[in-house]
Amino acid sequence: MLKKNDIGPQAYRDAMSHFAGHVHVVTTDGPAGKRGTTVIAACSVSDTPPTILVCLNRENAKNELFVKNGRFALNTLASHQEPLSVGFSGITGLPVEERFALGEWDVISTGAPTLKGALAVFDCELIDTKDLATHRVLFGKVTGLRMGDNLRPLIYHARGYHVLDSGAAAFTEKE
């Protein structure tokens, strides 16, 4: 149904819940401190030079650590890593060290924590930011890269976790 009217925040969020996205944990560490959070809004910007973007809520003051540290890693999650996503989402209230205790971490090039066993890791130097409405877009030049096993990705859709069926374009409900 096509509707043209004033769009309120709840109607917008309801419509966006139909948008399926890959689940990631974005991390940073450095002089300003250690931080990690679950994100869906992340994508490639360019392959020359390799650049990605990540959107973070500006209303959470802890997300300022990404800018202050000047580095971040985007860790792309597999279906079995849902507990890690939940832990980093903030809904559990876990402190930073308990969040990081949920996974095995190392570093590649920038010093940002990188998740061992992630589907892919993009280790980035922060090269630009853009503030718009409630969010800040981080642009990162990829300076380190790791590809993990080709496992099923963790997807977020309709306010829940899902897994792509192997060899099919269908979702399965996480149990």
PDB file of N, CA and C in Angstrom, residues 40-120:
ATOM      1  N   ILE A  40      23.912  -3.407  12.551  1.00  0.00           N
ATOM      2  CA  ILE A  40      23.408  -3.960  11.300  1.00  0.00           C
ATOM      3  C   ILE A  40      23.807  -3.025  10.151  1.00  0.00           C
ATOM      4  N   ALA A  41      23.811  -1.728  10.443  1.00  0.00           N
ATOM      5  CA  ALA A  41      24.043  -0.711   9.418  1.00  0.00           C
ATOM      6  C   ALA A  41      25.533  -0.565   9.130  1.00  0.00           C
ATOM      7  N   ALA A  42      26.012  -1.369   8.185  1.00  0.00           N
ATOM      8  CA  ALA A  42      27.403  -1.343   7.758  1.00  0.00           C
ATOM      9  C   ALA A  42      27.457  -1.843   6.317  1.00  0.00           C
ATOM     10  N   CYS A  43      28.345  -1.270   5.536  1.00  0.00           N
ATOM     11  CA  CYS A  43      28.464  -1.737   4.146  1.00  0.00           C
ATOM     12  C   CYS A  43      29.768  -1.268   3.522  1.00  0.00           C
ATOM     13  N   SER A  44      30.039  -1.783   2.340  1.00  0.00           N
ATOM     14  CA  SER A  44      31.190  -1.375   1.549  1.00  0.00           C
ATOM     15  C   SER A  44      30.920  -0.023   0.913  1.00  0.00           C
ATOM     16  N   VAL A  45      31.954   0.806   0.850  1.00  0.00           N
ATOM     17  CA  VAL A  45      31.877   2.082   0.142  1.00  0.00           C
ATOM     18  C   VAL A  45      32.650   1.992  -1.165  1.00  0.00           C
ATOM     19  N   SER A  46      33.850   1.402  -1.116  1.00  0.00           N
ATOM     20  CA  SER A  46      34.711   1.328  -2.298  1.00  0.00           C
ATOM     21  C   SER A  46      35.706   0.189  -2.128  1.00  0.00           C
ATOM     22  N   ASP A  47      36.196  -0.327  -3.253  1.00  0.00           N
ATOM     23  CA  ASP A  47      37.272  -1.316  -3.164  1.00  0.00           C
ATOM     24  C   ASP A  47      38.623  -0.696  -3.489  1.00  0.00           C
ATOM     25  N   THR A  48      38.630   0.581  -3.937  1.00  0.00           N
ATOM     26  CA  THR A  48      39.876   1.264  -4.270  1.00  0.00           C
ATOM     27  C   THR A  48      39.818   2.695  -3.777  1.00  0.00           C
ATOM     28  N   PRO A  49      40.355   3.034  -2.635  1.00  0.00           N
ATOM     29  CA  PRO A  49      40.918   2.102  -1.661  1.00  0.00           C
ATOM     30  C   PRO A  49      39.801   1.376  -0.911  1.00  0.00           C
ATOM     31  N   PRO A  50      40.092   0.216  -0.352  1.00  0.00           N
ATOM     32  CA  PRO A  50      39.053  -0.522   0.364  1.00  0.00           C
ATOM     33  C   PRO A  50      38.528   0.307   1.543  1.00  0.00           C
ATOM     34  N   THR A  51      37.236   0.614   1.492  1.00  0.00           N
ATOM     35  CA  THR A  51      36.615   1.509   2.469  1.00  0.00           C
ATOM     36  C   THR A  51      35.241   0.968   2.845  1.00  0.00           C
ATOM     37  N   ILE A  52      34.922   1.026   4.135  1.00  0.00           N
ATOM     38  CA  ILE A  52      33.602   0.624   4.610  1.00  0.00           C
ATOM     39  C   ILE A  52      32.995   1.751   5.422  1.00  0.00           C
ATOM     40  N   LEU A  53      31.697   1.634   5.674  1.00  0.00           N
ATOM     41  CA  LEU A  53      31.044   2.565   6.585  1.00  0.00           C
ATOM     42  C   LEU A  53      30.255   1.789   7.618  1.00  0.00           C
ATOM     43  N   VAL A  54      30.135   2.397   8.796  1.00  0.00           N
ATOM     44  CA  VAL A  54      29.377   1.837   9.911  1.00  0.00           C
ATOM     45  C   VAL A  54      28.584   2.983  10.530  1.00  0.00           C
ATOM     46  N   CYS A  55      27.315   2.739  10.822  1.00  0.00           N
ATOM     47  CA  CYS A  55      26.467   3.750  11.460  1.00  0.00           C
ATOM     48  C   CYS A  55      26.305   3.428  12.937  1.00  0.00           C
ATOM     49  N   LEU A  56      26.563   4.430  13.787  1.00  0.00           N
ATOM     50  CA  LEU A  56      26.450   4.279  15.235  1.00  0.00           C
ATOM     51  C   LEU A  56      25.532   5.348  15.807  1.00  0.00           C
ATOM     52  N   ASN A  57      24.798   4.987  16.833  1.00  0.00           N
ATOM     53  CA  ASN A  57      23.900   5.915  17.508  1.00  0.00           C
ATOM     54  C   ASN A  57      24.716   6.953  18.282  1.00  0.00           C
ATOM     55  N   ARG A  58      24.544   8.233  17.944  1.00  0.00           N
ATOM     56  CA  ARG A  58      25.275   9.311  18.618  1.00  0.00           C
ATOM     57  C   ARG A  58      24.746   9.566  20.020  1.00  0.00           C
ATOM     58  N   GLU A  59      23.538   9.106  20.298  1.00  0.00           N
ATOM     59  CA  GLU A  59      22.942   9.359  21.607  1.00  0.00           C
ATOM     60  C   GLU A  59      23.583   8.520  22.709  1.00  0.00           C
ATOM     61  N   ASN A  60      24.388   7.517  22.329  1.00  0.00           N
ATOM     62  CA  ASN A  60      25.145   6.739  23.304  1.00  0.00           C
ATOM     63  C   ASN A  60      26.555   7.336  23.376  1.00  0.00           C
ATOM     64  N   ALA A  61      26.849   8.017  24.467  1.00  0.00           N
ATOM     65  CA  ALA A  61      28.135   8.708  24.619  1.00  0.00           C
ATOM     66  C   ALA A  61      29.325   7.759  24.506  1.00  0.00           C
ATOM     67  N   LYS A  62      29.137   6.488  24.837  1.00  0.00           N
ATOM     68  CA  LYS A  62      30.244   5.529  24.755  1.00  0.00           C
ATOM     69  C   LYS A  62      30.719   5.331  23.320  1.00  0.00           C
ATOM     70  N   ASN A  63      29.859   5.605  22.338  1.00  0.00           N
ATOM     71  CA  ASN A  63      30.257   5.443  20.940  1.00  0.00           C
ATOM     72  C   ASN A  63      31.265   6.491  20.490  1.00  0.00           C
ATOM     73  N   GLU A  64      31.474   7.520  21.301  1.00  0.00           N
ATOM     74  CA  GLU A  64      32.495   8.526  21.006  1.00  0.00           C
ATOM     75  C   GLU A  64      33.892   7.913  21.026  1.00  0.00           C
ATOM     76  N   LEU A  65      34.058   6.777  21.726  1.00  0.00           N
ATOM     77  CA  LEU A  65      35.364   6.114  21.795  1.00  0.00           C
ATOM     78  C   LEU A  65      35.878   5.721  20.409  1.00  0.00           C
ATOM     79  N   PHE A  66      34.974   5.392  19.491  1.00  0.00           N
ATOM     80  CA  PHE A  66      35.396   5.016  18.140  1.00  0.00           C
ATOM     81  C   PHE A  66      36.122   6.177  17.463  1.00  0.00           C
ATOM     82  N   VAL A  67      35.592   7.377  17.633  1.00  0.00           N
ATOM     83  CA  VAL A  67      36.202   8.567  17.028  1.00  0.00           C
ATOM     84  C   VAL A  67      37.490   8.925  17.748  1.00  0.00           C
ATOM     85  N   LYS A  68      37.455   8.921  19.074  1.00  0.00           N
ATOM     86  CA  LYS A  68      38.640   9.288  19.845  1.00  0.00           C
ATOM     87  C   LYS A  68      39.810   8.344  19.594  1.00  0.00           C
ATOM     88  N   ASN A  69      39.525   7.041  19.419  1.00  0.00           N
ATOM     89  CA  ASN A  69      40.592   6.072  19.154  1.00  0.00           C
ATOM     90  C   ASN A  69      41.072   6.120  17.701  1.00  0.00           C
ATOM     91  N   GLY A  70      40.223   6.569  16.790  1.00  0.00           N
ATOM     92  CA  GLY A  70      40.623   6.685  15.392  1.00  0.00           C
ATOM     93  C   GLY A  70      40.790   5.359  14.668  1.00  0.00           C
ATOM     94  N   ARG A  71      40.188   4.315  15.207  1.00  0.00           N
ATOM     95  CA  ARG A  71      40.304   2.971  14.593  1.00  0.00           C
ATOM     96  C   ARG A  71      39.108   2.132  14.999  1.00  0.00           C
ATOM     97  N   PHE A  72      38.783   1.170  14.149  1.00  0.00           N
ATOM     98  CA  PHE A  72      37.719   0.233  14.495  1.00  0.00           C
ATOM     99  C   PHE A  72      37.851  -1.011  13.639  1.00  0.00           C
ATOM    100  N   ALA A  73      37.226  -2.094  14.119  1.00  0.00           N
ATOM    101  CA  ALA A  73      37.167  -3.336  13.342  1.00  0.00           C
ATOM    102  C   ALA A  73      35.706  -3.747  13.212  1.00  0.00           C
ATOM    103  N   LEU A  74      35.316  -4.111  12.006  1.00  0.00           N
ATOM    104  CA  LEU A  74      33.980  -4.632  11.747  1.00  0.00           C
ATOM    105  C   LEU A  74      34.097  -6.143  11.658  1.00  0.00           C
ATOM    106  N   ASN A  75      33.452  -6.839  12.595  1.00  0.00           N
ATOM    107  CA  ASN A  75      33.512  -8.299  12.707  1.00  0.00           C
ATOM    108  C   ASN A  75      32.167  -8.867  12.280  1.00  0.00           C
ATOM    109  N   THR A  76      32.142  -9.580  11.163  1.00  0.00           N
ATOM    110  CA  THR A  76      30.913 -10.101  10.573  1.00  0.00           C
ATOM    111  C   THR A  76      30.593 -11.468  11.180  1.00  0.00           C
ATOM    112  N   LEU A  77      29.376 -11.598  11.740  1.00  0.00           N
ATOM    113  CA  LEU A  77      29.046 -12.777  12.535  1.00  0.00           C
ATOM    114  C   LEU A  77      28.411 -13.920  11.738  1.00  0.00           C
ATOM    115  N   ALA A  78      28.724 -15.129  12.178  1.00  0.00           N
ATOM    116  CA  ALA A  78      28.112 -16.352  11.660  1.00  0.00           C
ATOM    117  C   ALA A  78      26.924 -16.711  12.545  1.00  0.00           C
ATOM    118  N   SER A  79      26.094 -17.612  12.062  1.00  0.00           N
ATOM    119  CA  SER A  79      24.845 -17.951  12.748  1.00  0.00           C
ATOM    120  C   SER A  79      25.054 -18.431  14.185  1.00  0.00           C
ATOM    121  N   HIS A  80      26.128 -19.145  14.454  1.00  0.00           N
ATOM    122  CA  HIS A  80      26.363 -19.666  15.805  1.00  0.00           C
ATOM    123  C   HIS A  80      26.845 -18.586  16.783  1.00  0.00           C
ATOM    124  N   GLN A  81      27.074 -17.369  16.291  1.00  0.00           N
ATOM    125  CA  GLN A  81      27.585 -16.298  17.142  1.00  0.00           C
ATOM    126  C   GLN A  81      26.489 -15.354  17.650  1.00  0.00           C
ATOM    127  N   GLU A  82      25.247 -15.811  17.614  1.00  0.00           N
ATOM    128  CA  GLU A  82      24.143 -14.995  18.131  1.00  0.00           C
ATOM    129  C   GLU A  82      24.357 -14.565  19.585  1.00  0.00           C
ATOM    130  N   PRO A  83      24.826 -15.444  20.491  1.00  0.00           N
ATOM    131  CA  PRO A  83      25.037 -14.990  21.877  1.00  0.00           C
ATOM    132  C   PRO A  83      26.009 -13.796  21.971  1.00  0.00           C
ATOM    133  N   LEU A  84      26.998 -13.771  21.103  1.00  0.00           N
ATOM    134  CA  LEU A  84      27.930 -12.654  21.066  1.00  0.00           C
ATOM    135  C   LEU A  84      27.205 -11.372  20.638  1.00  0.00           C
ATOM    136  N   SER A  85      26.366 -11.485  19.629  1.00  0.00           N
ATOM    137  CA  SER A  85      25.588 -10.335  19.166  1.00  0.00           C
ATOM    138  C   SER A  85      24.704  -9.792  20.279  1.00  0.00           C
ATOM    139  N   VAL A  86      24.013 -10.678  20.975  1.00  0.00           N
ATOM    140  CA  VAL A  86      23.134 -10.267  22.075  1.00  0.00           C
ATOM    141  C   VAL A  86      23.954  -9.588  23.172  1.00  0.00           C
ATOM    142  N   GLY A  87      25.100 -10.163  23.521  1.00  0.00           N
ATOM    143  CA  GLY A  87      25.941  -9.594  24.568  1.00  0.00           C
ATOM    144  C   GLY A  87      26.432  -8.198  24.250  1.00  0.00           C
ATOM    145  N   PHE A  88      26.767  -7.955  22.989  1.00  0.00           N
ATOM    146  CA  PHE A  88      27.271  -6.646  22.579  1.00  0.00           C
ATOM    147  C   PHE A  88      26.155  -5.660  22.235  1.00  0.00           C
ATOM    148  N   SER A  89      24.917  -6.124  22.196  1.00  0.00           N
ATOM    149  CA  SER A  89      23.809  -5.246  21.799  1.00  0.00           C
ATOM    150  C   SER A  89      23.437  -4.221  22.865  1.00  0.00           C
ATOM    151  N   GLY A  90      23.816  -4.483  24.091  1.00  0.00           N
ATOM    152  CA  GLY A  90      23.484  -3.565  25.174  1.00  0.00           C
ATOM    153  C   GLY A  90      22.246  -3.970  25.952  1.00  0.00           C
ATOM    154  N   ILE A  91      21.427  -4.876  25.415  1.00  0.00           N
ATOM    155  CA  ILE A  91      20.193  -5.245  26.122  1.00  0.00           C
ATOM    156  C   ILE A  91      20.464  -6.060  27.387  1.00  0.00           C
ATOM    157  N   THR A  92      21.638  -6.677  27.456  1.00  0.00           N
ATOM    158  CA  THR A  92      21.970  -7.480  28.634  1.00  0.00           C
ATOM    159  C   THR A  92      22.607  -6.646  29.738  1.00  0.00           C
ATOM    160  N   GLY A  93      23.092  -5.460  29.387  1.00  0.00           N
ATOM    161  CA  GLY A  93      23.748  -4.604  30.372  1.00  0.00           C
ATOM    162  C   GLY A  93      25.133  -5.080  30.778  1.00  0.00           C
ATOM    163  N   LEU A  94      25.727  -5.979  29.993  1.00  0.00           N
ATOM    164  CA  LEU A  94      27.059  -6.484  30.335  1.00  0.00           C
ATOM    165  C   LEU A  94      28.098  -5.371  30.250  1.00  0.00           C
ATOM    166  N   PRO A  95      29.000  -5.307  31.242  1.00  0.00           N
ATOM    167  CA  PRO A  95      30.110  -4.355  31.137  1.00  0.00           C
ATOM    168  C   PRO A  95      31.068  -4.784  30.021  1.00  0.00           C
ATOM    169  N   VAL A  96      31.919  -3.865  29.602  1.00  0.00           N
ATOM    170  CA  VAL A  96      32.766  -4.086  28.432  1.00  0.00           C
ATOM    171  C   VAL A  96      33.612  -5.360  28.534  1.00  0.00           C
ATOM    172  N   GLU A  97      34.227  -5.622  29.667  1.00  0.00           N
ATOM    173  CA  GLU A  97      35.096  -6.807  29.768  1.00  0.00           C
ATOM    174  C   GLU A  97      34.298  -8.104  29.667  1.00  0.00           C
ATOM    175  N   GLU A  98      33.082  -8.122  30.204  1.00  0.00           N
ATOM    176  CA  GLU A  98      32.245  -9.321  30.090  1.00  0.00           C
ATOM    177  C   GLU A  98      31.774  -9.524  28.651  1.00  0.00           C
ATOM    178  N   ARG A  99      31.528  -8.441  27.936  1.00  0.00           N
ATOM    179  CA  ARG A  99      31.174  -8.563  26.517  1.00  0.00           C
ATOM    180  C   ARG A  99      32.307  -9.235  25.757  1.00  0.00           C
ATOM    181  N   PHE A 100      33.516  -8.720  25.959  1.00  0.00           N
ATOM    182  CA  PHE A 100      34.656  -9.275  25.219  1.00  0.00           C
ATOM    183  C   PHE A 100      34.991 -10.693  25.662  1.00  0.00           C
ATOM    184  N   ALA A 101      34.621 -11.085  26.867  1.00  0.00           N
ATOM    185  CA  ALA A 101      34.866 -12.451  27.341  1.00  0.00           C
ATOM    186  C   ALA A 101      33.999 -13.469  26.593  1.00  0.00           C
ATOM    187  N   LEU A 102      32.993 -13.009  25.851  1.00  0.00           N
ATOM    188  CA  LEU A 102      32.123 -13.909  25.087  1.00  0.00           C
ATOM    189  C   LEU A 102      32.786 -14.464  23.826  1.00  0.00           C
ATOM    190  N   GLY A 103      33.916 -13.896  23.422  1.00  0.00           N
ATOM    191  CA  GLY A 103      34.590 -14.347  22.200  1.00  0.00           C
ATOM    192  C   GLY A 103      36.090 -14.423  22.395  1.00  0.00           C
ATOM    193  N   GLU A 104      36.765 -14.923  21.350  1.00  0.00           N
ATOM    194  CA  GLU A 104      38.229 -14.950  21.326  1.00  0.00           C
ATOM    195  C   GLU A 104      38.685 -13.852  20.391  1.00  0.00           C
ATOM    196  N   TRP A 105      39.610 -13.007  20.855  1.00  0.00           N
ATOM    197  CA  TRP A 105      40.006 -11.804  20.134  1.00  0.00           C
ATOM    198  C   TRP A 105      41.507 -11.765  19.904  1.00  0.00           C
ATOM    199  N   ASP A 106      41.891 -11.096  18.832  1.00  0.00           N
ATOM    200  CA  ASP A 106      43.280 -10.768  18.580  1.00  0.00           C
ATOM    201  C   ASP A 106      43.291  -9.414  17.881  1.00  0.00           C
ATOM    202  N   VAL A 107      44.412  -9.015  17.328  1.00  0.00           N
ATOM    203  CA  VAL A 107      44.497  -7.777  16.558  1.00  0.00           C
ATOM    204  C   VAL A 107      45.155  -8.091  15.220  1.00  0.00           C
ATOM    205  N   ILE A 108      44.837  -7.264  14.220  1.00  0.00           N
ATOM    206  CA  ILE A 108      45.442  -7.446  12.892  1.00  0.00           C
ATOM    207  C   ILE A 108      46.416  -6.309  12.604  1.00  0.00           C
ATOM    208  N   SER A 109      45.907  -5.087  12.408  1.00  0.00           N
ATOM    209  CA  SER A 109      46.813  -3.998  12.050  1.00  0.00           C
ATOM    210  C   SER A 109      46.637  -2.730  12.867  1.00  0.00           C
ATOM    211  N   THR A 110      45.421  -2.376  13.250  1.00  0.00           N
ATOM    212  CA  THR A 110      45.201  -1.088  13.911  1.00  0.00           C
ATOM    213  C   THR A 110      45.259  -1.159  15.429  1.00  0.00           C
ATOM    214  N   GLY A 111      45.115  -2.339  15.996  1.00  0.00           N
ATOM    215  CA  GLY A 111      45.022  -2.483  17.439  1.00  0.00           C
ATOM    216  C   GLY A 111      43.596  -2.649  17.926  1.00  0.00           C
ATOM    217  N   ALA A 112      42.612  -2.504  17.022  1.00  0.00           N
ATOM    218  CA  ALA A 112      41.213  -2.750  17.391  1.00  0.00           C
ATOM    219  C   ALA A 112      41.020  -4.259  17.577  1.00  0.00           C
ATOM    220  N   PRO A 113      40.199  -4.668  18.532  1.00  0.00           N
ATOM    221  CA  PRO A 113      39.958  -6.104  18.734  1.00  0.00           C
ATOM    222  C   PRO A 113      39.286  -6.729  17.508  1.00  0.00           C
ATOM    223  N   THR A 114      39.826  -7.864  17.064  1.00  0.00           N
ATOM    224  CA  THR A 114      39.252  -8.589  15.930  1.00  0.00           C
ATOM    225  C   THR A 114      38.849  -9.980  16.400  1.00  0.00           C
ATOM    226  N   LEU A 115      37.664 -10.392  15.991  1.00  0.00           N
ATOM    227  CA  LEU A 115      37.062 -11.637  16.461  1.00  0.00           C
ATOM    228  C   LEU A 115      37.595 -12.843  15.686  1.00  0.00           C
ATOM    229  N   LYS A 116      38.231 -13.755  16.402  1.00  0.00           N
ATOM    230  CA  LYS A 116      38.638 -15.017  15.789  1.00  0.00           C
ATOM    231  C   LYS A 116      37.362 -15.793  15.483  1.00  0.00           C
ATOM    232  N   GLY A 117      37.267 -16.376  14.300  1.00  0.00           N
ATOM    233  CA  GLY A 117      36.092 -17.159  13.932  1.00  0.00           C
ATOM    234  C   GLY A 117      34.987 -16.352  13.281  1.00  0.00           C
ATOM    235  N   ALA A 118      35.176 -15.039  13.094  1.00  0.00           N
ATOM    236  CA  ALA A 118      34.184 -14.242  12.367  1.00  0.00           C
ATOM    237  C   ALA A 118      34.195 -14.644  10.893  1.00  0.00           C
ATOM    238  N   LEU A 119      33.076 -14.435  10.213  1.00  0.00           N
ATOM    239  CA  LEU A 119      33.032 -14.720   8.778  1.00  0.00           C
ATOM    240  C   LEU A 119      34.022 -13.855   8.024  1.00  0.00           C
ATOM    241  N   ALA A 120      34.103 -12.591   8.410  1.00  0.00           N
ATOM    242  CA  ALA A 120      35.065 -11.662   7.832  1.00  0.00           C
ATOM    243  C   ALA A 120      35.359 -10.592   8.866  1.00  0.00           C
TER     244      ALA A 120
END
